[in-house]
Amino acid sequence: SNATFNGESNFSSVIFREWVDFNRATFKGEAHFKKTKFKKTAYFNGTTFENMVDFREAEFNIDKLDNGKTDFCNTTFKNYAQFCNAIFNKKVWFSNTKFEKEAYFIDTEFNGEVNFGSSVFKGEADFRSSTFDKANFEKVLFKSLALFTDISFNLLIFSECIFEYITHFKRKNKNNTEYFAIFHKSFFAHE
């Protein structure tokens, strides 16, 4: 924690077998976590990513004996964030997270609960083809294009959200299972 990574940081294909603490760290260069496996709790509280961060095909697979969570609370992504093909098998927190540029969660699996409460997406928020068990987007600000197309979910909650630009929602047909999407006191600037 409190570490500063001045150049490019490459944690690609690393397996973290024990919990890992990146709390309040600063990544000044690009940060690569492609195909990285987190076997126990991963903490990113208050972390700042000043350049591109890549979590493609990363696995956040918390062991059954570890009741921890993956925690990106209060994290700032100053450049684009890419979580494409990531797998979160337990609870994950992105609350109060700031995405200054594009945020890509394409084909991402959230098999446990995910919380984006009070987060800000200044750039495009792309969740195309992602899978959600339960997702909470309470008081989230989407300032740019928001794509939730071809997604699978059991429960999505958008409470007091603001969508300032074009937003697309389309659920992927998945065996006619029951699902719920709740839009409570949310504001859409465009149709």
Tab-separated table of C-alpha atoms in Angstrom, residues 1 15-24 37-45 61-63 66-70:
chain	number	residue	atom	x	y	z
A	1	SER	CA	0.000	0.000	0.000
A	15	ILE	CA	-0.958	-15.630	-9.748
A	16	PHE	CA	-1.509	-13.941	-6.383
A	17	ARG	CA	-2.135	-16.916	-4.068
A	18	GLU	CA	-2.531	-14.778	-0.933
A	19	TRP	CA	-4.345	-11.473	-0.445
A	20	VAL	CA	-2.807	-8.490	-2.208
A	21	ASP	CA	-2.823	-4.859	-1.042
A	22	PHE	CA	-2.609	-2.055	-3.631
A	23	ASN	CA	-4.415	0.428	-1.325
A	24	ARG	CA	-3.568	4.075	-2.025
A	37	LYS	CA	-5.299	-14.501	-11.119
A	38	PHE	CA	-6.241	-13.219	-7.666
A	39	LYS	CA	-6.907	-16.294	-5.496
A	40	LYS	CA	-7.765	-14.312	-2.340
A	41	THR	CA	-8.867	-10.786	-1.491
A	42	ALA	CA	-7.496	-7.993	-3.685
A	43	TYR	CA	-7.530	-4.416	-2.345
A	44	PHE	CA	-7.300	-1.325	-4.552
A	45	ASN	CA	-8.845	1.250	-2.151
A	61	ASN	CA	-11.658	-16.017	-7.843
A	62	ILE	CA	-11.881	-15.723	-4.068
A	63	ASP	CA	-11.426	-19.073	-2.305
A	66	ASP	CA	-11.809	-16.439	2.266
A	67	ASN	CA	-14.909	-14.308	2.781
A	68	GLY	CA	-13.115	-11.265	1.387
A	69	LYS	CA	-13.971	-9.215	-1.626
A	70	THR	CA	-12.313	-7.336	-4.427
